[in-house]
Amino acid sequence: TINSEDVDFSYLLKAIEAFKQSLDAGVKEADIWKIEETVAKLYAQMGDITQALEHANAALVNCPDGQKEHVLELIEQLKSMP
């Protein structure tokens, strides 16, 4: 469950930036979806569902077939968030 209560936003922003930098640094293509999924979850914890969905959809595009259901569940969870 993604929860945005009691979250240190400055810590989350630093984490998001670090993950985005790893994408820019040229991580293995097979790992891109994992990073996008993580960034989506971090944005969700901040309450930024628009950004979370953007990154979750990027994860869906890049994930292996065996992980699509998992990422789709995340997307549905994000869509149901207020």
PDB file of C-alpha atoms in Angstrom:
ATOM      1  CA  THR A   1       0.000   0.000   0.000  1.00  0.00           C
ATOM      2  CA  ILE A   2       1.245   3.446  -0.903  1.00  0.00           C
ATOM      3  CA  ASN A   3       0.884   5.901   1.955  1.00  0.00           C
ATOM      4  CA  SER A   4       1.725   9.604   1.863  1.00  0.00           C
ATOM      5  CA  GLU A   5       1.334  10.245   5.591  1.00  0.00           C
ATOM      6  CA  ASP A   6       4.361  11.162   7.674  1.00  0.00           C
ATOM      7  CA  VAL A   7       6.663  11.398   4.665  1.00  0.00           C
ATOM      8  CA  ASP A   8       9.807  13.506   4.488  1.00  0.00           C
ATOM      9  CA  PHE A   9       9.338  15.089   1.059  1.00  0.00           C
ATOM     10  CA  SER A  10      12.911  16.383   0.848  1.00  0.00           C
ATOM     11  CA  TYR A  11      14.184  12.828   1.264  1.00  0.00           C
ATOM     12  CA  LEU A  12      11.782  11.589  -1.424  1.00  0.00           C
ATOM     13  CA  LEU A  13      12.833  14.338  -3.831  1.00  0.00           C
ATOM     14  CA  LYS A  14      16.486  13.417  -3.354  1.00  0.00           C
ATOM     15  CA  ALA A  15      15.676   9.772  -3.984  1.00  0.00           C
ATOM     16  CA  ILE A  16      13.696  10.621  -7.126  1.00  0.00           C
ATOM     17  CA  GLU A  17      16.577  12.714  -8.451  1.00  0.00           C
ATOM     18  CA  ALA A  18      19.044   9.907  -7.770  1.00  0.00           C
ATOM     19  CA  PHE A  19      16.901   7.394  -9.641  1.00  0.00           C
ATOM     20  CA  LYS A  20      16.391   9.797 -12.561  1.00  0.00           C
ATOM     21  CA  GLN A  21      20.149  10.340 -12.719  1.00  0.00           C
ATOM     22  CA  SER A  22      20.658   6.600 -12.947  1.00  0.00           C
ATOM     23  CA  LEU A  23      18.299   6.543 -15.953  1.00  0.00           C
ATOM     24  CA  ASP A  24      20.313   9.344 -17.577  1.00  0.00           C
ATOM     25  CA  ALA A  25      23.558   7.523 -16.787  1.00  0.00           C
ATOM     26  CA  GLY A  26      22.587   4.611 -19.001  1.00  0.00           C
ATOM     27  CA  VAL A  27      21.470   1.767 -16.775  1.00  0.00           C
ATOM     28  CA  LYS A  28      20.849  -1.603 -18.366  1.00  0.00           C
ATOM     29  CA  GLU A  29      17.713  -1.628 -20.467  1.00  0.00           C
ATOM     30  CA  ALA A  30      16.427  -4.579 -18.449  1.00  0.00           C
ATOM     31  CA  ASP A  31      16.527  -2.424 -15.287  1.00  0.00           C
ATOM     32  CA  ILE A  32      14.732   0.659 -16.622  1.00  0.00           C
ATOM     33  CA  TRP A  33      11.279  -0.594 -15.688  1.00  0.00           C
ATOM     34  CA  LYS A  34      12.339  -1.237 -12.088  1.00  0.00           C
ATOM     35  CA  ILE A  35      13.624   2.307 -11.732  1.00  0.00           C
ATOM     36  CA  GLU A  36      10.490   3.765 -13.334  1.00  0.00           C
ATOM     37  CA  GLU A  37       8.328   1.709 -10.964  1.00  0.00           C
ATOM     38  CA  THR A  38      10.297   2.919  -7.960  1.00  0.00           C
ATOM     39  CA  VAL A  39      10.059   6.551  -9.077  1.00  0.00           C
ATOM     40  CA  ALA A  40       6.299   6.075  -9.545  1.00  0.00           C
ATOM     41  CA  LYS A  41       5.975   4.820  -5.978  1.00  0.00           C
ATOM     42  CA  LEU A  42       8.045   7.716  -4.635  1.00  0.00           C
ATOM     43  CA  TYR A  43       5.872  10.269  -6.432  1.00  0.00           C
ATOM     44  CA  ALA A  44       2.782   8.515  -5.087  1.00  0.00           C
ATOM     45  CA  GLN A  45       4.141   8.826  -1.548  1.00  0.00           C
ATOM     46  CA  MET A  46       4.443  12.556  -2.192  1.00  0.00           C
ATOM     47  CA  GLY A  47       0.853  12.662  -3.405  1.00  0.00           C
ATOM     48  CA  ASP A  48       1.815  13.528  -7.009  1.00  0.00           C
ATOM     49  CA  ILE A  49      -0.367  10.967  -8.757  1.00  0.00           C
ATOM     50  CA  THR A  50       0.101  12.533 -12.212  1.00  0.00           C
ATOM     51  CA  GLN A  51       3.866  12.005 -12.089  1.00  0.00           C
ATOM     52  CA  ALA A  52       3.404   8.624 -10.451  1.00  0.00           C
ATOM     53  CA  LEU A  53       1.178   7.441 -13.299  1.00  0.00           C
ATOM     54  CA  GLU A  54       3.588   8.806 -15.896  1.00  0.00           C
ATOM     55  CA  HIS A  55       6.430   6.745 -14.457  1.00  0.00           C
ATOM     56  CA  ALA A  56       4.247   3.690 -13.823  1.00  0.00           C
ATOM     57  CA  ASN A  57       3.211   3.731 -17.475  1.00  0.00           C
ATOM     58  CA  ALA A  58       6.871   4.017 -18.484  1.00  0.00           C
ATOM     59  CA  ALA A  59       7.562   0.987 -16.294  1.00  0.00           C
ATOM     60  CA  LEU A  60       4.760  -0.900 -18.045  1.00  0.00           C
ATOM     61  CA  VAL A  61       6.241  -0.162 -21.474  1.00  0.00           C
ATOM     62  CA  ASN A  62       9.688  -1.378 -20.402  1.00  0.00           C
ATOM     63  CA  CYS A  63       8.865  -4.317 -18.130  1.00  0.00           C
ATOM     64  CA  PRO A  64       9.138  -7.963 -19.154  1.00  0.00           C
ATOM     65  CA  ASP A  65       5.906  -9.810 -19.889  1.00  0.00           C
ATOM     66  CA  GLY A  66       6.084 -11.645 -16.577  1.00  0.00           C
ATOM     67  CA  GLN A  67       5.906  -8.337 -14.679  1.00  0.00           C
ATOM     68  CA  LYS A  68       3.125  -6.621 -16.642  1.00  0.00           C
ATOM     69  CA  GLU A  69       0.347  -7.768 -14.289  1.00  0.00           C
ATOM     70  CA  HIS A  70       2.316  -6.466 -11.306  1.00  0.00           C
ATOM     71  CA  VAL A  71       2.815  -3.046 -12.921  1.00  0.00           C
ATOM     72  CA  LEU A  72      -0.809  -2.909 -14.052  1.00  0.00           C
ATOM     73  CA  GLU A  73      -1.859  -3.475 -10.437  1.00  0.00           C
ATOM     74  CA  LEU A  74       0.287  -0.502  -9.426  1.00  0.00           C
ATOM     75  CA  ILE A  75      -1.339   1.638 -12.112  1.00  0.00           C
ATOM     76  CA  GLU A  76      -4.819   0.654 -10.935  1.00  0.00           C
ATOM     77  CA  GLN A  77      -3.847   1.416  -7.338  1.00  0.00           C
ATOM     78  CA  LEU A  78      -2.578   4.847  -8.388  1.00  0.00           C
ATOM     79  CA  LYS A  79      -5.745   5.585 -10.358  1.00  0.00           C
ATOM     80  CA  SER A  80      -7.836   4.820  -7.291  1.00  0.00           C
ATOM     81  CA  MET A  81      -5.898   7.235  -5.084  1.00  0.00           C
ATOM     82  CA  PRO A  82      -7.550  10.565  -4.238  1.00  0.00           C
TER      83      PRO A  82
END
